[in-house]
mmCIF file of N, CA, C and O in Angstrom:
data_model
loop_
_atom_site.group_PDB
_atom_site.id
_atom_site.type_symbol
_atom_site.label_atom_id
_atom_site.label_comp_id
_atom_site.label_asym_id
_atom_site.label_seq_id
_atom_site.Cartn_x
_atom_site.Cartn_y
_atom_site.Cartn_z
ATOM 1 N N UNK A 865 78.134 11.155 3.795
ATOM 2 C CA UNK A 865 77.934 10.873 5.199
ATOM 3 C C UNK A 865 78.675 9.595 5.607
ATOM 4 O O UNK A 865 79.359 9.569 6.630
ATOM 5 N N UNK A 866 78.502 8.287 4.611
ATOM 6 C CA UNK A 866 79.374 7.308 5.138
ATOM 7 C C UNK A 866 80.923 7.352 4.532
ATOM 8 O O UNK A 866 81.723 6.431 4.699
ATOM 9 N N UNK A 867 81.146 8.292 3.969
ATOM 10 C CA UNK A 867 82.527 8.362 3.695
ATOM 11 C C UNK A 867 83.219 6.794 3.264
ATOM 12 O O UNK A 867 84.132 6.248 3.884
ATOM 13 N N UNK A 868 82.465 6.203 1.937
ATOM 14 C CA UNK A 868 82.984 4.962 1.334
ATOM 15 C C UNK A 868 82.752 4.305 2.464
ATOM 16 O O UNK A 868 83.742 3.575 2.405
ATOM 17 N N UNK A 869 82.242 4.003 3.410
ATOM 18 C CA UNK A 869 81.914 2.838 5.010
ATOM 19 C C UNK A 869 81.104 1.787 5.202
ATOM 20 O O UNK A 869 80.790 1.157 6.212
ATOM 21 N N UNK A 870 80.772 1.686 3.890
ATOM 22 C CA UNK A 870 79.208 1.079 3.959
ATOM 23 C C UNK A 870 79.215 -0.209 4.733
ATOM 24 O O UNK A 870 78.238 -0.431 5.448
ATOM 25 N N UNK A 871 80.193 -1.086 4.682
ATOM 26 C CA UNK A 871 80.441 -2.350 5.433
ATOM 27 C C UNK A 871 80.519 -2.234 6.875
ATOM 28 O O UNK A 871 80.074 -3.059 7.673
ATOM 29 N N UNK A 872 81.297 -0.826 7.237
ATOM 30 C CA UNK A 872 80.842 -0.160 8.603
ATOM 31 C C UNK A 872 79.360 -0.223 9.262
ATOM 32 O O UNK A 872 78.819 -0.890 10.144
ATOM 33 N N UNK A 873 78.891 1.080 8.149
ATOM 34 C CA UNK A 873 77.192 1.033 8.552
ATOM 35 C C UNK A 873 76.588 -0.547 8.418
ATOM 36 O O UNK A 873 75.994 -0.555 9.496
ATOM 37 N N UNK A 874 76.419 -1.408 8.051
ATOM 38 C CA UNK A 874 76.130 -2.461 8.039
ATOM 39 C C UNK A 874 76.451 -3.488 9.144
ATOM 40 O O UNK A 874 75.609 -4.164 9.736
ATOM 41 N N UNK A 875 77.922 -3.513 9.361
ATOM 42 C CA UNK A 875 78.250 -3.647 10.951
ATOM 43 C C UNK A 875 77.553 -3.184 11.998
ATOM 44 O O UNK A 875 77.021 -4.029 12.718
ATOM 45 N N UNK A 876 77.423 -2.033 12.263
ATOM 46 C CA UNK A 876 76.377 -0.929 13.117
ATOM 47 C C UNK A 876 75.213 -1.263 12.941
ATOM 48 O O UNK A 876 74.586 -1.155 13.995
ATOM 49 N N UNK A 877 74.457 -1.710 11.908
ATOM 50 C CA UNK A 877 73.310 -2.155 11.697
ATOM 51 C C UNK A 877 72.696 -3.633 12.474
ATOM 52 O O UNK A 877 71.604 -3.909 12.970
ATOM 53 N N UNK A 878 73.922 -4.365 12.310
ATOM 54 C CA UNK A 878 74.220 -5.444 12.645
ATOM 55 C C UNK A 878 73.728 -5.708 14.502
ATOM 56 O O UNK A 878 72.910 -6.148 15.310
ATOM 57 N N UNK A 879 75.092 -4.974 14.239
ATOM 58 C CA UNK A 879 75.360 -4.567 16.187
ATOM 59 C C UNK A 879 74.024 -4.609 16.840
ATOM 60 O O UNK A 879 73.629 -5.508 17.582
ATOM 61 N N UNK A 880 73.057 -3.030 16.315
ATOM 62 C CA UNK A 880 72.038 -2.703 16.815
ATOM 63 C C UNK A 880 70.845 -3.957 16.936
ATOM 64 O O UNK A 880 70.133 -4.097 17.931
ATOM 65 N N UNK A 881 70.794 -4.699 15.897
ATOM 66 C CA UNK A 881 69.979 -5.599 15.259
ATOM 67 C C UNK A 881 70.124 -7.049 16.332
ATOM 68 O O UNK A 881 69.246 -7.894 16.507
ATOM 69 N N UNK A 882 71.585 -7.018 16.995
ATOM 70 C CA UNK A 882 71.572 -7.880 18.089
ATOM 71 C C UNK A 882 71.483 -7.916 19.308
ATOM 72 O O UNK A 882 71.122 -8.758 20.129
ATOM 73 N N UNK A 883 72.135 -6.131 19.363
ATOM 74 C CA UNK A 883 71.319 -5.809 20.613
ATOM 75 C C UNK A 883 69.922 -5.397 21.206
ATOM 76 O O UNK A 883 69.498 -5.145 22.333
ATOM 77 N N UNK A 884 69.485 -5.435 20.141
ATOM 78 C CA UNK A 884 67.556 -5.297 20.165
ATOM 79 C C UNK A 884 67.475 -7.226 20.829
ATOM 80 O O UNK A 884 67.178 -7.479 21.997
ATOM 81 N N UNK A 885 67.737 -8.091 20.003
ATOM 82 C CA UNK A 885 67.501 -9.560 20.372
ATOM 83 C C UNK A 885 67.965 -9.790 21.716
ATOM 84 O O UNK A 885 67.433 -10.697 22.356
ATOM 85 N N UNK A 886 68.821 -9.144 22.203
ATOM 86 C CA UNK A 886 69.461 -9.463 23.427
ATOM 87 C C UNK A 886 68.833 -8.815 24.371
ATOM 88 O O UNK A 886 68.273 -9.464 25.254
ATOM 89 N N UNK A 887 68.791 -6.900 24.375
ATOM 90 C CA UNK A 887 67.475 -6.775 25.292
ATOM 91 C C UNK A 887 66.401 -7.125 24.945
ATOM 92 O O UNK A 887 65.655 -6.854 25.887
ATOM 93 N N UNK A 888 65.935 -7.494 24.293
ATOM 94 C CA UNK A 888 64.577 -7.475 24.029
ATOM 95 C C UNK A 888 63.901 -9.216 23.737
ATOM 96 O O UNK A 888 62.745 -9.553 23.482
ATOM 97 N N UNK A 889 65.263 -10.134 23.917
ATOM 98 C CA UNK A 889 64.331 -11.248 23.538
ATOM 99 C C UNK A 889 63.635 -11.448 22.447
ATOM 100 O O UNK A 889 63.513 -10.627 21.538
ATOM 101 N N UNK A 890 63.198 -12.434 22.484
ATOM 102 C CA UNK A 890 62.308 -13.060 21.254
ATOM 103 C C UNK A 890 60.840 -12.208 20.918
ATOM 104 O O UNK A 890 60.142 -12.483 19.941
ATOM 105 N N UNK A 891 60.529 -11.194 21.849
ATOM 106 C CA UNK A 891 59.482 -10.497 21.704
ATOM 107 C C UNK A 891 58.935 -10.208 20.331
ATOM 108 O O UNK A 891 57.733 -10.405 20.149
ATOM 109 N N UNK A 892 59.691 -9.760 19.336
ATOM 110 C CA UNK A 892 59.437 -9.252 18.284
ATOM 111 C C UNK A 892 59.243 -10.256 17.550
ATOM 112 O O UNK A 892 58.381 -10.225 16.672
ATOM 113 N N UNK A 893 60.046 -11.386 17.785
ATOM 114 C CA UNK A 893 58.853 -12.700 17.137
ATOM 115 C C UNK A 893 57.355 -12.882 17.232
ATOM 116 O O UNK A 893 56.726 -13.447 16.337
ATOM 117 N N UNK A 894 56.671 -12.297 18.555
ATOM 118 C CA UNK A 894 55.693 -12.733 18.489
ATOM 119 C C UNK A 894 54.543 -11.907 17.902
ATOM 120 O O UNK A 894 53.401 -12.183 17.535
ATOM 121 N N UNK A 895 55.487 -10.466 17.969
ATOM 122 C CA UNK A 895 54.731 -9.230 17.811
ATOM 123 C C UNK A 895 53.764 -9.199 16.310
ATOM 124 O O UNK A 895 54.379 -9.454 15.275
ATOM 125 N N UNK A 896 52.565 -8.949 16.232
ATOM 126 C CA UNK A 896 52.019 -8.681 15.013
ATOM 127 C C UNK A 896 52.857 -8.298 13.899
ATOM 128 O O UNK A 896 53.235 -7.127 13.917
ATOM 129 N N UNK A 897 53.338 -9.224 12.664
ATOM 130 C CA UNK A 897 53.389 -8.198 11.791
ATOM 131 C C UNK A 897 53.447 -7.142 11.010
ATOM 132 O O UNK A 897 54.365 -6.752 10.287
ATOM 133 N N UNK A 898 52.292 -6.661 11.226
ATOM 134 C CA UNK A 898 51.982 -5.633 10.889
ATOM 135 C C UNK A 898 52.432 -4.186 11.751
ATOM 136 O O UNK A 898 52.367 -3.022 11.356
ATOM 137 N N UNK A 899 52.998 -4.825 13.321
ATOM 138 C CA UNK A 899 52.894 -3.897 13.763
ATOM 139 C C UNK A 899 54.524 -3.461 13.306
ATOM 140 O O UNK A 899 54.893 -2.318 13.035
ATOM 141 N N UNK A 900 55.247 -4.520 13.304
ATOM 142 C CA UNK A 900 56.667 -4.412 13.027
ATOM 143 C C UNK A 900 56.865 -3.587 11.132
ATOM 144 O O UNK A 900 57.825 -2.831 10.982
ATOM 145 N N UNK A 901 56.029 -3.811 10.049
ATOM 146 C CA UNK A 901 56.152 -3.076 8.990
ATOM 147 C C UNK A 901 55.417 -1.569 9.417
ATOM 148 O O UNK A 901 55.881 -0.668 8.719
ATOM 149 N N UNK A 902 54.377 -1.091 10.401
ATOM 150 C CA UNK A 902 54.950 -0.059 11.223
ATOM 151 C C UNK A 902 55.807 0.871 11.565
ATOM 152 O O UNK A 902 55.881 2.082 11.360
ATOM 153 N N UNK A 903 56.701 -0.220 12.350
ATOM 154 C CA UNK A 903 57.594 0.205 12.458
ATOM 155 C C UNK A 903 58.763 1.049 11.860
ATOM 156 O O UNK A 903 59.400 2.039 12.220
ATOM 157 N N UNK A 904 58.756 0.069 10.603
ATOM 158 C CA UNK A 904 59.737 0.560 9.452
ATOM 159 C C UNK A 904 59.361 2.052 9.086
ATOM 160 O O UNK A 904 60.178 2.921 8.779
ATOM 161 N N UNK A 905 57.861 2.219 9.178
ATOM 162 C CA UNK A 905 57.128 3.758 8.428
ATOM 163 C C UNK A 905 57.978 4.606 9.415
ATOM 164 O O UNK A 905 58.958 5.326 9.227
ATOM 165 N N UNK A 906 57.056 4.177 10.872
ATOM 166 C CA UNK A 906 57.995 4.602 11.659
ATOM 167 C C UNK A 906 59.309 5.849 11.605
ATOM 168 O O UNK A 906 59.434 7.071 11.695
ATOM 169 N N UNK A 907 60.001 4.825 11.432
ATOM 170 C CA UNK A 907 61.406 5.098 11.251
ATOM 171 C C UNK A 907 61.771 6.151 10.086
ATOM 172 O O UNK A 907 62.324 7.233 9.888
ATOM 173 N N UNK A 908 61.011 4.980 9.380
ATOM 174 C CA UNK A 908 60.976 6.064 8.038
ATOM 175 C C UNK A 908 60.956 7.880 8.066
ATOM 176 O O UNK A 908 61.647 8.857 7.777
ATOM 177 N N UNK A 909 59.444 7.431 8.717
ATOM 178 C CA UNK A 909 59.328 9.213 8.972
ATOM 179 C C UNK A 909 60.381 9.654 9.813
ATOM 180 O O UNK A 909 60.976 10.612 9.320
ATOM 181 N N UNK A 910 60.740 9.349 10.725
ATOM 182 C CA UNK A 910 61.588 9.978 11.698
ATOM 183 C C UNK A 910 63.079 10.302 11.110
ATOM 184 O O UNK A 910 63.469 11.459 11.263
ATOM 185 N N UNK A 911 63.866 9.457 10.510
ATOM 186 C CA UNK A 911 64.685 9.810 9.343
ATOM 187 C C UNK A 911 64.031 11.349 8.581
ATOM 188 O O UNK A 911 64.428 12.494 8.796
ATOM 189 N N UNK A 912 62.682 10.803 7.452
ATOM 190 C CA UNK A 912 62.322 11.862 6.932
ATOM 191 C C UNK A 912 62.385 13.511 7.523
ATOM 192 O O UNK A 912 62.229 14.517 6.830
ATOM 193 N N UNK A 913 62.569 13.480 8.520
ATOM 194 C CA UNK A 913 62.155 14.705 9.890
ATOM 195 C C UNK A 913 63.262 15.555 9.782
ATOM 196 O O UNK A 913 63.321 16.783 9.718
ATOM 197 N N UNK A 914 64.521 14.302 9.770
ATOM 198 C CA UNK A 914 65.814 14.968 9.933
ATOM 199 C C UNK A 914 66.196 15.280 8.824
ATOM 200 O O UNK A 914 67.011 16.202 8.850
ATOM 201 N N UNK A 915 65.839 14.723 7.388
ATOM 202 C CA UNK A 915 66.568 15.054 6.486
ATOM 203 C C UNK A 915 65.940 16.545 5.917
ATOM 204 O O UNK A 915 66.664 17.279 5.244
ATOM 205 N N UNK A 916 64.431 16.953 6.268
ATOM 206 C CA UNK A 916 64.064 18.026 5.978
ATOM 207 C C UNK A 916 64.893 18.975 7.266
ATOM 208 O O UNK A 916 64.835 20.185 7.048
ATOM 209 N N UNK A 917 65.247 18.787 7.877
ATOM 210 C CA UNK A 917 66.018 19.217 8.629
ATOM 211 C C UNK A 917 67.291 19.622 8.481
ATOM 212 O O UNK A 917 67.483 20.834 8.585
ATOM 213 N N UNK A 918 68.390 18.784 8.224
ATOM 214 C CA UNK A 918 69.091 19.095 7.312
ATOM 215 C C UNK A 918 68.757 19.917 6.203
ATOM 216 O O UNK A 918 69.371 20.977 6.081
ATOM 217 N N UNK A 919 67.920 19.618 5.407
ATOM 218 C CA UNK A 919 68.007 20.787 4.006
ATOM 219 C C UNK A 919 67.849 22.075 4.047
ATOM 220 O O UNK A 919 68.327 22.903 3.272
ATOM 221 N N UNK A 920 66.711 22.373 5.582
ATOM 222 C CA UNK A 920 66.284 23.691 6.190
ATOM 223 C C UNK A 920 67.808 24.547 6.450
ATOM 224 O O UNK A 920 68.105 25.687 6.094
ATOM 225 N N UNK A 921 68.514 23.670 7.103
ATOM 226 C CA UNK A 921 69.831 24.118 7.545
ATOM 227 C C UNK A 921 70.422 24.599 6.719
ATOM 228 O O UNK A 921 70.935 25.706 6.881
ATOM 229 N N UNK A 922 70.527 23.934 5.614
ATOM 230 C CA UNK A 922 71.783 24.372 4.489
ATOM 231 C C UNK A 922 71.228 25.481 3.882
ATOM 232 O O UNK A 922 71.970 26.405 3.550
ATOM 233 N N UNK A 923 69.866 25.542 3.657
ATOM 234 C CA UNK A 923 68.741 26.553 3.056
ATOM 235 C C UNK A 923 69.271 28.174 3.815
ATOM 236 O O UNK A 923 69.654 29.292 3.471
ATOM 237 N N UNK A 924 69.056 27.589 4.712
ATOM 238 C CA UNK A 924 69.451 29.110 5.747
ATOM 239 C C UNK A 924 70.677 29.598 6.364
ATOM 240 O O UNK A 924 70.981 30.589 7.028
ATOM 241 N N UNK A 925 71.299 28.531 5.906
ATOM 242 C CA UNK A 925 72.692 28.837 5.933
ATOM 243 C C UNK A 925 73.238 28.789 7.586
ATOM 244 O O UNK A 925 74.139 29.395 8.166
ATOM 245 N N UNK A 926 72.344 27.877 7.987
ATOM 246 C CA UNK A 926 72.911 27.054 9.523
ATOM 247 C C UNK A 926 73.675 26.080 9.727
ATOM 248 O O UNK A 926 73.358 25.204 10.532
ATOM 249 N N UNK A 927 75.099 26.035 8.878
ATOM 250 C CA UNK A 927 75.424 24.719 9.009
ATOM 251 C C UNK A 927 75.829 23.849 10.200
ATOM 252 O O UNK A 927 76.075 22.645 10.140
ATOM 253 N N UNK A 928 75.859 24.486 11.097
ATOM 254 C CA UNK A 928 75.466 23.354 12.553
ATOM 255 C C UNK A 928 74.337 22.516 13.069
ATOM 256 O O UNK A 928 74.186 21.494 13.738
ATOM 257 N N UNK A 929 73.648 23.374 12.481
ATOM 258 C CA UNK A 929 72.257 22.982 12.668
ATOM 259 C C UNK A 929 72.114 22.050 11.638
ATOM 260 O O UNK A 929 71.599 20.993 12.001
ATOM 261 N N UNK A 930 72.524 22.158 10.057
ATOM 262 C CA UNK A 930 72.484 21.110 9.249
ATOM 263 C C UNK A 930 73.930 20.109 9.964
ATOM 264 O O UNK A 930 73.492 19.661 11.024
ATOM 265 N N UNK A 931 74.589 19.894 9.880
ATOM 266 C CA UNK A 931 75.656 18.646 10.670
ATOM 267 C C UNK A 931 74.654 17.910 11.271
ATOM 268 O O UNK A 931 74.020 17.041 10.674
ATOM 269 N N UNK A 932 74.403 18.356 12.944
ATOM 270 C CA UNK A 932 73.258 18.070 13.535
ATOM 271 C C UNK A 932 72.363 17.183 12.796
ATOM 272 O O UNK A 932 72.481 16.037 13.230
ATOM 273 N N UNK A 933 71.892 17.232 12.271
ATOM 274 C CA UNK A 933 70.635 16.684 12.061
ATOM 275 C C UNK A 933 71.012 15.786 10.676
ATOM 276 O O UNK A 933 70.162 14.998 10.262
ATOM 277 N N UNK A 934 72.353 15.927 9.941
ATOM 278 C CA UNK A 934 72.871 15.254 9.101
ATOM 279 C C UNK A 934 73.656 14.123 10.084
ATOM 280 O O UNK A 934 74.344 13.249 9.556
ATOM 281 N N UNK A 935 73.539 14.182 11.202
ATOM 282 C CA UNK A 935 74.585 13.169 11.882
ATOM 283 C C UNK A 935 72.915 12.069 12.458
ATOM 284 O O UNK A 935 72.690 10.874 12.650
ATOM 285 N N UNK A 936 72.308 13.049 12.516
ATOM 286 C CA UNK A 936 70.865 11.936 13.621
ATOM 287 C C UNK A 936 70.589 10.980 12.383
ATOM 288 O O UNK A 936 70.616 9.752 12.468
ATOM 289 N N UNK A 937 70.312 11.714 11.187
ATOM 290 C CA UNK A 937 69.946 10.923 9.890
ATOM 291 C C UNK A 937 70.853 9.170 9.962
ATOM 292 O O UNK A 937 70.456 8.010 9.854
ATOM 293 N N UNK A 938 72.031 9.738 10.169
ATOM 294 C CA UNK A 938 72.787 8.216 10.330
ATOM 295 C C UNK A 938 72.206 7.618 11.153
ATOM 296 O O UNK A 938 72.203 6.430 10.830
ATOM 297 N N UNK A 939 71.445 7.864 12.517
ATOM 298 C CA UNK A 939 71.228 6.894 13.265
ATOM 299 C C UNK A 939 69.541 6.534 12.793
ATOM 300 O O UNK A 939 68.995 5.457 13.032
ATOM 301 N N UNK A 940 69.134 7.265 12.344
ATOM 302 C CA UNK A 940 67.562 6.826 11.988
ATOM 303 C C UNK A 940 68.134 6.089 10.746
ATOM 304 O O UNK A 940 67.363 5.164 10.486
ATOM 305 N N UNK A 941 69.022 6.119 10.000
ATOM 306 C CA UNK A 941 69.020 5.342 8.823
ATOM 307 C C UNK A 941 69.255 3.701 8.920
ATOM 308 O O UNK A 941 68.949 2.802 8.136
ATOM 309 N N UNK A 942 70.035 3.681 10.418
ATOM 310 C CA UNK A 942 70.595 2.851 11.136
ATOM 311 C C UNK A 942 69.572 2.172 12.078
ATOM 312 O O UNK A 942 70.171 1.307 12.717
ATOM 313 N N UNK A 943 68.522 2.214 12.348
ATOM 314 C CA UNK A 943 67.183 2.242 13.160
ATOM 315 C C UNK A 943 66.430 1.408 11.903
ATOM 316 O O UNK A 943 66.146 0.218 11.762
ATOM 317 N N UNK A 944 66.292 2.278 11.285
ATOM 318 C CA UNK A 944 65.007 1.729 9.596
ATOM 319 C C UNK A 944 65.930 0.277 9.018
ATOM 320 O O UNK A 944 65.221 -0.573 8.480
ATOM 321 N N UNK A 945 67.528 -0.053 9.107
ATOM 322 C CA UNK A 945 67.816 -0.898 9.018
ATOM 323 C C UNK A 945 67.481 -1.816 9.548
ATOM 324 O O UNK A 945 67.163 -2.856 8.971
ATOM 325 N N UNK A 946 67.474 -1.597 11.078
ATOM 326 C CA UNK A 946 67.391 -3.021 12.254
ATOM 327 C C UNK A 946 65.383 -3.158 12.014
ATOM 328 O O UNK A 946 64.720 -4.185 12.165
ATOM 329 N N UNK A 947 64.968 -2.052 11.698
ATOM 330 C CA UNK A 947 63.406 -2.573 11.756
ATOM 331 C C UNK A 947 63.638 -3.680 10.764
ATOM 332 O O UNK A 947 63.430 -4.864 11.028
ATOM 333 N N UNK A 948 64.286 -3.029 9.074
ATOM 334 C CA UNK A 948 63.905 -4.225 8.114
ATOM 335 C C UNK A 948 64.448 -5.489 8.636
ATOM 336 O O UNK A 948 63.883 -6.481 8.177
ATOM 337 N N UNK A 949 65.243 -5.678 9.341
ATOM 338 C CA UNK A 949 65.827 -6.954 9.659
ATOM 339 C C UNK A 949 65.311 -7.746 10.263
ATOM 340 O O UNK A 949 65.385 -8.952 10.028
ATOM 341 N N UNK A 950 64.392 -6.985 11.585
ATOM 342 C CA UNK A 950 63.869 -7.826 11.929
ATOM 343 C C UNK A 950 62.234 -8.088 11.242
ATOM 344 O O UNK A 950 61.535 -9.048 11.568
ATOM 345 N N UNK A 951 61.830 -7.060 10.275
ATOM 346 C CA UNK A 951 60.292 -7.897 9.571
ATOM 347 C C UNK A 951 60.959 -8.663 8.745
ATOM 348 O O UNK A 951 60.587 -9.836 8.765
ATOM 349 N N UNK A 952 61.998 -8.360 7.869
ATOM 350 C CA UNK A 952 62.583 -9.497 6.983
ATOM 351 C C UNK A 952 63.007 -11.338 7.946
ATOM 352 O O UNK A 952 62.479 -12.434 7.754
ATOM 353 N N UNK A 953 63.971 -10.995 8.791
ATOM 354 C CA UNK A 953 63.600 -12.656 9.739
ATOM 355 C C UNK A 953 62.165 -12.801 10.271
ATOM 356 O O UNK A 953 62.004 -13.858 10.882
ATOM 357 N N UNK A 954 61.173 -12.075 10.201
ATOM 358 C CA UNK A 954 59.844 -12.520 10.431
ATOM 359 C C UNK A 954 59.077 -13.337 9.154
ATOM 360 O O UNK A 954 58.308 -14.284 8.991
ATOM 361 N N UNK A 955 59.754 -12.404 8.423
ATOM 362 C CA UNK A 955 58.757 -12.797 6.906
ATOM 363 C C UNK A 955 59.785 -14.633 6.557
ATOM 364 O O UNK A 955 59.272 -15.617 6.023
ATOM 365 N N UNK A 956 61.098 -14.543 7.019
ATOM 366 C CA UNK A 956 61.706 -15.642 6.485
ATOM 367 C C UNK A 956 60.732 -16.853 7.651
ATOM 368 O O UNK A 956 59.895 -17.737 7.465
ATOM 369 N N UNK A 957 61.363 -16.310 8.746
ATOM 370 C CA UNK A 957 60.670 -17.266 9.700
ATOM 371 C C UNK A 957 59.069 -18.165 8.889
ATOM 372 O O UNK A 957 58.935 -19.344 8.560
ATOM 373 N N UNK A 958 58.044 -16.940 8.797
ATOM 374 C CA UNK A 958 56.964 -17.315 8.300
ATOM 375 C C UNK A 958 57.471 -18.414 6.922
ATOM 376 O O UNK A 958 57.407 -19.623 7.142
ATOM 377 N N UNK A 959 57.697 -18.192 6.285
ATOM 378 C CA UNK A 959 58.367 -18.442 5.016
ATOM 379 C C UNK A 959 58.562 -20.289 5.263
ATOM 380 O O UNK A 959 57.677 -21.026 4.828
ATOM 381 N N UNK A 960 59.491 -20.737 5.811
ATOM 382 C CA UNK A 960 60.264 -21.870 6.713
ATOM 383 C C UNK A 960 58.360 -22.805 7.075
ATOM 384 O O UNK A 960 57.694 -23.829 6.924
ATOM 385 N N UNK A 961 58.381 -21.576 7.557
ATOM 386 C CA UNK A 961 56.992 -22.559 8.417
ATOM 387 C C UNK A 961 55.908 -23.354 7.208
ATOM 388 O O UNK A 961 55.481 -24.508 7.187
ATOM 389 N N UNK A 962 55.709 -22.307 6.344
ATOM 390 C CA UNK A 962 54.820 -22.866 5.002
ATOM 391 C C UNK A 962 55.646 -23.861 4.442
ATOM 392 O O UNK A 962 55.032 -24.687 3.767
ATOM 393 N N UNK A 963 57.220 -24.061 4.558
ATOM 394 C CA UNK A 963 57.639 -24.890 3.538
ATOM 395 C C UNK A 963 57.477 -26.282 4.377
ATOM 396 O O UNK A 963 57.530 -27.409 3.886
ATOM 397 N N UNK A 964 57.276 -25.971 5.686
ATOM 398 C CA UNK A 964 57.452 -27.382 6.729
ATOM 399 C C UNK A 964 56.030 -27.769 6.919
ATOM 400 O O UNK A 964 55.852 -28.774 7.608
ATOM 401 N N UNK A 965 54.935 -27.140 6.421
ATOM 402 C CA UNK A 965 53.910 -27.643 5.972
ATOM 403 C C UNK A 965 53.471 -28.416 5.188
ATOM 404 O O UNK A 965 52.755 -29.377 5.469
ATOM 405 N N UNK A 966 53.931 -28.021 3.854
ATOM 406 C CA UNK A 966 53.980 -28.515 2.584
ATOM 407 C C UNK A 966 54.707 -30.386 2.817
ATOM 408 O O UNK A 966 54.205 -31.413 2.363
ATOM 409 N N UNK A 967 55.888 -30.269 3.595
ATOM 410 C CA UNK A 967 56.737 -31.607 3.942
ATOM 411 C C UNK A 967 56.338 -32.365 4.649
ATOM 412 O O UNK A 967 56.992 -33.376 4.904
#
């Protein structure tokens, strides 16, 4: 699917990951935790959706229908990225704060 790109998808990951901060502001800073690792399941499943989707396709010998849903997979894979990114700068954020305690 990424055809050797991976620095691509990661770019794209990127992209998305700043344009969430840009519409969206600092919001997700403030947001619960928990609600943001959520999120990730989230995503997770929704990926999961397509990839049984895909396999249905190839199973039955729909391969449009598998493309399809082998192409959405990139963007949910691309989605479950920008979630981890942003609980991972949450968890760092938190992280920072305990060490400026300690000082």
């Amino acid at each position: 699917m990424f055809e050797d790109n991976f620095g691509k998808v990661l770019g794209e990951a990127e992209r998305i990951y700043n344009m969430h901060k840009k519409n969206k502001g600092d919001t997700w800073k403030e947001m619960p935790i928990d609600a943001l690792a959520g999120g990730i399941k989230e995503e997770y499943e929704e990926w999961y959706v397509k990839w049984q989707h895909t396999l249905k396709g190839l199973r039955d010998n729909k391969k449009e229908e598998a493309r399809e849903a082998e192409d959405d997979q990139f963007f949910e894979i691309l989605d479950i990225i920008n979630s981890c990114l942003m609980y991972g700068e949450r968890l760092r954020l938190k992280i920072e704060g305990r060490k400026d305690e300690i000082i």
